[in-house]
């Protein structure tokens, strides 16, 4: 429920109402605004009705939150959330580019990639240390050694880092090494993992499951925010359809829909979304045009030698092309690359 207070209600009045809400076992939310204070009460709405807030002298209006997700909905928070990765804010008027290899392979590999990324307005470097691979015989990542490499590259280049967490038990350790924790498509509904990253304050990049509905993605984000971490960035990375020409079908509907329904920033991953190197640039431009807050792309100094996802990685020249051909689309969308 959303409870809109009368203009003259004071902070103390609000606190008193919040205590009553909490005493009923509901989660109280305090959202002071310029003109009005808005309160939230999350939980069983029948319990709230017993407080008869509609007839309270300081309450102007009581409105239900119609969506199944609450904390991540625009109904509750109409203003865009910005999530900071290092010093870079994702969301707002900037357009974020996160780039790097699929997997961290060696110190030299990651440093080599960081070297050309730093010539561009790139917000962070990505790279998996723990890789959730479809086959158990594929490269599984370097584990903690990969995290150490990410940290060293970050210190050397000044780029913040994004890396995937695959196990709730690793979340705290990873947060000591990286600036943003990615939850991959295969783990979007690993609820214990969502709760584990929800207990931290490290930003989380939550990717949509390949068979997940948009509502399921938003409810997965709700788990993280409800556990206490408001720093969630959503990512559309393609879904599985009957189409076989591309690895996945990048669902740009989802991006436009998400931007209407949630205040969280939304990124697009055109690398996994298409699985085809030549399609990454056009779909990155489409992401800017449809209103995404940024992209996350795979790039490698030598894609032919990459230990994972080489077929969809851009080489340094192609990465240059991406950045220069993206710029006019970003600007046409009223944003800037930074
Ligand atoms: C990745 O980003 O390398 C990755 C495995 O992505 P996804 O979870 O979207 O498949
Ligand atoms: Mn990959």
CSV table of C-alpha atoms and ligand atoms in Angstrom, one decimal:
chain,number,residue,atom,x,y,z
A,1,UNK,CA,0.0,0.0,0.0
A,2,UNK,CA,1.0,3.6,-0.6
A,3,UNK,CA,0.0,6.1,2.0
A,4,UNK,CA,0.1,9.7,0.9
A,5,UNK,CA,0.1,12.1,3.9
A,6,UNK,CA,-1.5,15.5,4.1
A,7,UNK,CA,0.9,18.4,3.3
A,8,UNK,CA,1.0,19.6,6.9
A,9,UNK,CA,2.0,16.1,8.3
A,10,UNK,CA,5.3,16.4,10.1
A,11,UNK,CA,8.2,13.9,10.3
A,12,UNK,CA,7.2,12.9,13.8
A,13,UNK,CA,3.6,12.2,12.5
A,14,UNK,CA,5.1,10.0,9.8
A,15,UNK,CA,7.3,8.2,12.3
A,16,UNK,CA,4.2,7.5,14.5
A,17,UNK,CA,2.3,6.0,11.5
A,18,UNK,CA,5.4,4.0,10.5
A,19,UNK,CA,5.6,2.5,14.0
A,20,UNK,CA,1.9,1.5,13.8
A,21,UNK,CA,2.6,-0.2,10.4
A,22,UNK,CA,5.6,-2.0,11.8
A,23,UNK,CA,3.7,-3.1,14.9
A,24,UNK,CA,1.3,-5.0,12.6
A,25,UNK,CA,4.2,-7.0,11.2
A,26,UNK,CA,4.3,-5.0,7.9
A,27,UNK,CA,7.5,-3.6,6.3
A,28,UNK,CA,7.3,0.2,6.7
A,29,UNK,CA,8.8,2.6,4.1
A,30,UNK,CA,9.5,6.3,4.5
A,31,UNK,CA,9.7,8.4,1.3
A,32,UNK,CA,9.8,12.1,2.1
A,33,UNK,CA,9.1,14.3,-1.0
A,34,UNK,CA,9.3,18.0,-1.7
A,35,UNK,CA,5.5,18.6,-1.3
A,36,UNK,CA,4.2,15.4,0.3
A,37,UNK,CA,5.5,12.6,2.4
A,38,UNK,CA,4.6,9.2,1.1
A,39,UNK,CA,4.7,6.0,3.3
A,40,UNK,CA,4.7,2.4,2.2
A,41,UNK,CA,3.4,-0.7,3.9
A,42,UNK,CA,4.4,-4.0,2.4
A,43,UNK,CA,2.9,-7.3,3.4
A,44,UNK,CA,-0.5,-8.7,4.0
A,45,UNK,CA,-2.9,-5.8,3.0
A,46,UNK,CA,-5.8,-7.2,5.1
A,47,UNK,CA,-3.7,-6.6,8.2
A,48,UNK,CA,-3.2,-3.0,7.1
A,49,UNK,CA,-6.9,-2.5,6.7
A,50,UNK,CA,-7.3,-3.0,10.4
A,51,UNK,CA,-5.5,0.3,11.0
A,52,UNK,CA,-8.2,2.2,9.1
A,53,UNK,CA,-5.6,4.7,7.7
A,54,UNK,CA,-8.1,6.1,5.1
A,55,UNK,CA,-9.9,7.9,7.9
A,56,UNK,CA,-6.7,9.0,9.8
A,57,UNK,CA,-6.7,12.9,10.0
A,58,UNK,CA,-3.1,13.1,8.6
A,59,UNK,CA,-3.7,10.7,5.6
A,60,UNK,CA,-4.8,12.0,2.3
A,61,UNK,CA,-5.0,8.8,0.3
A,62,UNK,CA,-4.3,5.1,0.6
A,63,UNK,CA,-3.6,3.4,-2.7
A,64,UNK,CA,-2.8,-0.3,-3.4
A,65,UNK,CA,0.4,-1.2,-5.4
A,66,UNK,CA,-1.2,-3.2,-8.1
A,67,UNK,CA,1.9,-5.0,-9.4
A,68,UNK,CA,3.2,-8.2,-7.8
A,69,UNK,CA,6.6,-6.6,-7.3
A,70,UNK,CA,6.6,-3.5,-5.0
A,71,UNK,CA,10.0,-2.1,-4.1
A,72,UNK,CA,11.2,-2.1,-7.7
A,73,UNK,CA,8.0,-0.7,-9.1
A,74,UNK,CA,7.5,2.9,-10.4
A,75,UNK,CA,4.2,2.9,-8.6
A,76,UNK,CA,6.1,3.1,-5.4
A,77,UNK,CA,9.2,5.1,-6.5
A,78,UNK,CA,8.4,7.1,-9.7
A,79,UNK,CA,11.9,8.6,-10.0
A,80,UNK,CA,14.8,6.8,-11.8
A,81,UNK,CA,17.3,5.1,-9.5
A,82,UNK,CA,21.0,5.6,-10.2
A,83,UNK,CA,23.3,2.8,-9.2
A,84,UNK,CA,27.0,3.5,-8.7
A,85,UNK,CA,29.7,1.2,-9.9
A,86,UNK,CA,32.8,2.7,-8.5
A,87,UNK,CA,32.4,6.4,-9.3
A,88,UNK,CA,30.2,5.8,-12.3
A,89,UNK,CA,26.4,6.2,-12.0
A,90,UNK,CA,24.3,3.8,-14.1
A,91,UNK,CA,20.9,5.4,-14.9
A,92,UNK,CA,20.0,9.0,-15.4
A,93,UNK,CA,21.2,11.0,-18.5
A,94,UNK,CA,24.4,9.0,-19.1
A,95,UNK,CA,24.7,5.9,-21.3
A,96,UNK,CA,26.8,3.3,-19.6
A,97,UNK,CA,29.2,1.0,-21.5
A,98,UNK,CA,30.6,-2.0,-19.7
A,99,UNK,CA,33.0,-4.1,-21.7
A,100,UNK,CA,35.5,-6.9,-21.4
A,101,UNK,CA,36.1,-10.6,-22.1
A,102,UNK,CA,33.6,-13.4,-21.3
A,103,UNK,CA,36.1,-14.9,-18.9
A,104,UNK,CA,39.2,-13.7,-17.1
A,105,UNK,CA,42.0,-15.8,-18.6
A,106,UNK,CA,45.3,-14.3,-17.4
A,107,UNK,CA,46.7,-11.0,-16.0
A,108,UNK,CA,48.2,-10.2,-19.5
A,109,UNK,CA,44.9,-10.9,-21.2
A,110,UNK,CA,42.8,-8.6,-18.9
A,111,UNK,CA,45.5,-5.8,-18.8
A,112,UNK,CA,45.7,-5.9,-22.6
A,113,UNK,CA,41.9,-5.4,-22.9
A,114,UNK,CA,41.8,-2.7,-20.2
A,115,UNK,CA,44.5,-0.9,-22.2
A,116,UNK,CA,42.2,-0.3,-25.2
A,117,UNK,CA,39.1,0.2,-23.1
A,118,UNK,CA,40.6,3.1,-21.3
A,119,UNK,CA,40.8,5.0,-24.6
A,120,UNK,CA,37.0,5.1,-24.7
A,121,UNK,CA,34.3,6.3,-22.3
A,122,UNK,CA,33.9,2.9,-20.7
A,123,UNK,CA,32.4,2.7,-17.2
A,124,UNK,CA,33.7,-0.7,-16.1
A,125,UNK,CA,35.5,-3.8,-17.2
A,126,UNK,CA,33.7,-7.2,-17.1
A,127,UNK,CA,35.1,-10.7,-16.9
A,128,UNK,CA,34.0,-13.9,-15.3
A,129,UNK,CA,36.2,-15.6,-12.8
A,130,UNK,CA,33.5,-18.3,-12.1
A,131,UNK,CA,31.9,-19.4,-15.4
A,132,UNK,CA,28.6,-21.2,-15.4
A,133,UNK,CA,29.3,-23.3,-18.6
A,134,UNK,CA,26.7,-25.5,-20.4
A,135,UNK,CA,29.3,-28.3,-20.6
A,136,UNK,CA,31.3,-29.5,-17.7
A,137,UNK,CA,34.3,-29.9,-20.1
A,138,UNK,CA,34.4,-26.2,-21.0
A,139,UNK,CA,36.7,-23.7,-19.3
A,140,UNK,CA,35.2,-23.1,-15.9
A,141,UNK,CA,37.1,-19.9,-15.0
A,142,UNK,CA,40.1,-19.2,-12.8
A,143,UNK,CA,38.1,-18.8,-9.5
A,144,UNK,CA,39.8,-16.7,-6.8
A,145,UNK,CA,42.9,-16.2,-9.0
A,146,UNK,CA,40.6,-14.6,-11.5
A,147,UNK,CA,39.3,-12.2,-8.9
A,148,UNK,CA,42.9,-11.2,-8.0
A,149,UNK,CA,43.6,-10.5,-11.6
A,150,UNK,CA,40.4,-8.3,-11.8
A,151,UNK,CA,41.5,-6.4,-8.8
A,152,UNK,CA,45.0,-5.8,-10.1
A,153,UNK,CA,43.7,-4.7,-13.5
A,154,UNK,CA,41.3,-2.3,-11.8
A,155,UNK,CA,44.1,-0.8,-9.7
A,156,UNK,CA,46.3,-0.4,-12.8
A,157,UNK,CA,43.7,0.9,-15.2
A,158,UNK,CA,41.3,2.8,-12.8
A,159,UNK,CA,38.4,0.8,-14.3
A,160,UNK,CA,35.8,-0.7,-11.8
A,161,UNK,CA,35.0,-4.3,-12.3
A,162,UNK,CA,31.9,-6.5,-12.9
A,163,UNK,CA,32.1,-10.3,-12.4
A,164,UNK,CA,29.6,-13.1,-12.0
A,165,UNK,CA,28.8,-14.7,-8.7
A,166,UNK,CA,27.5,-18.3,-9.1
A,167,UNK,CA,27.3,-19.5,-5.5
A,168,UNK,CA,25.8,-17.7,-2.4
A,169,UNK,CA,28.8,-18.9,-0.4
A,170,UNK,CA,31.2,-16.8,-2.6
A,171,UNK,CA,29.2,-13.5,-2.5
A,172,UNK,CA,31.0,-11.9,0.4
A,173,UNK,CA,34.5,-12.9,-0.8
A,174,UNK,CA,33.7,-11.6,-4.3
A,175,UNK,CA,32.5,-8.3,-3.0
A,176,UNK,CA,36.0,-7.8,-1.5
A,177,UNK,CA,37.5,-8.1,-5.0
A,178,UNK,CA,35.0,-6.6,-7.5
A,179,UNK,CA,32.8,-3.5,-7.7
A,180,UNK,CA,29.7,-5.1,-9.1
A,181,UNK,CA,28.3,-8.6,-8.8
A,182,UNK,CA,26.7,-10.1,-11.9
A,183,UNK,CA,23.9,-12.7,-11.5
A,184,UNK,CA,23.8,-14.6,-14.7
A,185,UNK,CA,20.8,-15.8,-16.7
A,186,UNK,CA,21.1,-19.3,-15.3
A,187,UNK,CA,20.9,-18.1,-11.8
A,188,UNK,CA,18.2,-15.5,-12.0
A,189,UNK,CA,15.9,-17.5,-9.9
A,190,UNK,CA,18.5,-18.9,-7.5
A,191,UNK,CA,16.6,-17.3,-4.6
A,192,UNK,CA,19.3,-18.1,-2.0
A,193,UNK,CA,21.9,-16.4,-4.2
A,194,UNK,CA,19.6,-13.4,-4.6
A,195,UNK,CA,19.2,-13.1,-0.9
A,196,UNK,CA,22.9,-13.4,-0.3
A,197,UNK,CA,23.7,-10.5,-2.6
A,198,UNK,CA,20.7,-8.7,-1.0
A,199,UNK,CA,22.6,-8.7,2.3
A,200,UNK,CA,25.5,-6.8,0.8
A,201,UNK,CA,25.6,-3.2,-0.5
A,202,UNK,CA,27.7,-4.0,-3.6
A,203,UNK,CA,25.8,-3.2,-6.8
A,204,UNK,CA,24.2,-6.2,-8.5
A,205,UNK,CA,23.8,-6.6,-12.3
A,206,UNK,CA,20.9,-9.0,-12.6
A,207,UNK,CA,20.5,-10.7,-16.0
A,208,UNK,CA,17.2,-12.0,-17.2
A,209,UNK,CA,16.9,-15.8,-17.3
A,210,UNK,CA,16.7,-17.2,-20.8
A,211,UNK,CA,13.2,-18.5,-20.2
A,212,UNK,CA,12.1,-15.9,-17.7
A,213,UNK,CA,9.1,-13.6,-18.1
A,214,UNK,CA,9.6,-9.9,-17.4
A,215,UNK,CA,7.6,-10.2,-14.2
A,216,UNK,CA,9.8,-13.0,-13.0
A,217,UNK,CA,12.9,-10.8,-13.6
A,218,UNK,CA,11.3,-8.0,-11.6
A,219,UNK,CA,10.4,-10.4,-8.8
A,220,UNK,CA,14.0,-11.6,-8.8
A,221,UNK,CA,15.1,-8.0,-8.4
A,222,UNK,CA,12.5,-7.6,-5.6
A,223,UNK,CA,14.2,-10.4,-3.7
A,224,UNK,CA,17.5,-8.5,-3.7
A,225,UNK,CA,16.0,-5.1,-2.8
A,226,UNK,CA,13.7,-6.7,-0.1
A,227,UNK,CA,16.8,-8.4,1.5
A,228,UNK,CA,18.3,-4.9,1.9
A,229,UNK,CA,20.3,-4.0,-1.2
A,230,UNK,CA,18.7,-1.3,-3.4
A,231,UNK,CA,21.6,-1.2,-5.9
A,232,UNK,CA,20.2,-3.4,-8.6
A,233,UNK,CA,20.7,-3.0,-12.4
A,234,UNK,CA,18.6,-5.1,-14.7
A,235,UNK,CA,20.0,-6.6,-17.9
A,236,UNK,CA,18.1,-7.9,-20.9
A,237,UNK,CA,20.4,-10.5,-22.5
A,238,UNK,CA,18.1,-12.3,-24.9
A,239,UNK,CA,15.6,-15.1,-24.4
A,240,UNK,CA,15.1,-18.5,-26.0
A,241,UNK,CA,12.6,-18.6,-28.7
A,242,UNK,CA,11.9,-21.0,-31.7
A,243,UNK,CA,14.5,-19.0,-33.7
A,244,UNK,CA,17.8,-20.8,-34.3
A,245,UNK,CA,19.6,-18.3,-36.6
A,246,UNK,CA,20.9,-16.4,-33.5
A,247,UNK,CA,21.9,-17.7,-30.1
A,248,UNK,CA,19.0,-15.9,-28.4
A,249,UNK,CA,16.4,-13.4,-29.4
A,250,UNK,CA,17.1,-10.0,-27.9
A,251,UNK,CA,13.8,-8.8,-26.4
A,252,UNK,CA,13.8,-5.1,-26.9
A,253,UNK,CA,10.1,-5.0,-26.0
A,254,UNK,CA,11.3,-5.9,-22.5
A,255,UNK,CA,13.6,-2.9,-22.3
A,256,UNK,CA,10.8,-0.4,-23.2
A,257,UNK,CA,8.4,-2.2,-20.9
A,258,UNK,CA,10.9,-2.3,-18.0
A,259,UNK,CA,11.6,1.4,-18.3
A,260,UNK,CA,7.9,2.1,-17.8
A,261,UNK,CA,7.4,-0.3,-14.9
A,262,UNK,CA,10.5,0.0,-12.8
A,263,UNK,CA,12.7,2.8,-11.6
A,264,UNK,CA,15.8,0.5,-11.7
A,265,UNK,CA,18.4,1.1,-14.5
A,266,UNK,CA,18.2,-1.3,-17.5
A,267,UNK,CA,21.1,-2.5,-19.6
A,268,UNK,CA,21.2,-4.5,-22.7
A,269,UNK,CA,23.7,-7.3,-23.5
A,270,UNK,CA,23.9,-7.5,-27.3
A,271,UNK,CA,26.7,-10.1,-27.2
A,272,UNK,CA,24.7,-12.9,-25.5
A,273,UNK,CA,21.5,-11.5,-27.0
A,274,UNK,CA,22.6,-12.3,-30.5
A,275,UNK,CA,25.6,-14.6,-30.1
A,276,UNK,CA,26.8,-13.2,-33.5
A,277,UNK,CA,29.7,-10.7,-33.6
A,278,UNK,CA,28.4,-8.9,-36.7
A,279,UNK,CA,25.0,-8.2,-35.0
A,280,UNK,CA,26.5,-6.7,-31.8
A,281,UNK,CA,26.9,-3.2,-33.2
A,282,UNK,CA,23.4,-2.9,-34.7
A,283,UNK,CA,21.7,-4.2,-31.6
A,284,UNK,CA,23.8,-2.0,-29.4
A,285,UNK,CA,22.5,1.0,-31.4
A,286,UNK,CA,18.9,-0.4,-31.1
A,287,UNK,CA,19.4,-0.6,-27.3
A,288,UNK,CA,20.3,3.1,-27.2
A,289,UNK,CA,17.3,3.9,-29.4
A,290,UNK,CA,14.8,2.0,-27.3
A,291,UNK,CA,15.8,3.8,-24.1
A,292,UNK,CA,18.2,1.4,-22.4
A,293,UNK,CA,20.6,3.0,-19.8
A,294,UNK,CA,23.6,1.3,-21.3
A,295,UNK,CA,25.1,-1.9,-22.7
A,296,UNK,CA,27.4,-4.7,-21.6
A,297,UNK,CA,29.5,-6.2,-24.4
A,298,UNK,CA,32.1,-8.8,-24.8
A,299,UNK,CA,35.5,-7.9,-26.3
A,300,UNK,CA,38.9,-9.6,-26.5
A,301,UNK,CA,42.3,-8.7,-28.0
A,302,UNK,CA,42.2,-11.9,-29.9
A,303,UNK,CA,38.7,-13.4,-30.1
A,304,UNK,CA,39.9,-16.5,-32.0
A,305,UNK,CA,42.0,-17.5,-29.0
A,306,UNK,CA,39.3,-16.6,-26.3
A,307,UNK,CA,38.6,-19.5,-23.9
A,308,UNK,CA,34.9,-18.7,-24.0
A,309,UNK,CA,32.3,-17.0,-26.3
A,310,UNK,CA,35.0,-15.9,-28.8
A,311,UNK,CA,32.5,-16.1,-31.6
A,312,UNK,CA,30.6,-13.1,-30.2
A,313,UNK,CA,33.5,-11.1,-28.9
A,314,UNK,CA,34.5,-7.8,-30.7
A,315,UNK,CA,38.2,-7.3,-31.4
A,316,UNK,CA,39.8,-3.9,-30.6
A,317,UNK,CA,39.1,-2.5,-34.0
A,318,UNK,CA,35.5,-3.6,-33.9
A,319,UNK,CA,35.2,-2.2,-30.4
A,320,UNK,CA,36.4,1.2,-31.8
A,321,UNK,CA,33.7,0.9,-34.5
A,322,UNK,CA,31.1,0.1,-31.9
A,323,UNK,CA,31.9,3.2,-29.8
A,324,UNK,CA,32.0,5.5,-32.8
A,325,UNK,CA,28.8,4.2,-34.4
A,326,UNK,CA,26.9,4.1,-31.1
A,327,UNK,CA,27.5,7.8,-30.2
A,328,UNK,CA,25.0,9.4,-32.6
A,329,UNK,CA,22.3,6.9,-31.4
A,330,UNK,CA,23.1,7.7,-27.8
A,331,UNK,CA,22.9,11.4,-28.4
A,332,UNK,CA,19.6,11.1,-30.4
A,333,UNK,CA,18.2,9.4,-27.3
A,334,UNK,CA,19.1,12.5,-25.3
A,335,UNK,CA,22.0,10.9,-23.5
A,336,UNK,CA,25.7,11.0,-23.5
A,337,UNK,CA,28.4,8.4,-23.5
A,338,UNK,CA,30.4,8.6,-20.3
B,1,LIG,C1,28.2,-13.7,-19.3
B,1,LIG,O1,27.9,-12.6,-19.1
B,1,LIG,O2,29.3,-14.1,-19.7
B,1,LIG,C2,27.1,-14.7,-19.2
B,1,LIG,C3,27.4,-16.0,-18.9
B,1,LIG,O3,25.9,-14.2,-19.4
B,1,LIG,P1,24.5,-14.9,-19.3
B,1,LIG,O4,24.3,-15.2,-17.9
B,1,LIG,O5,23.6,-13.7,-19.8
B,1,LIG,O6,24.4,-16.1,-20.2
B,2,LIG,MN1,29.9,-14.9,-22.3
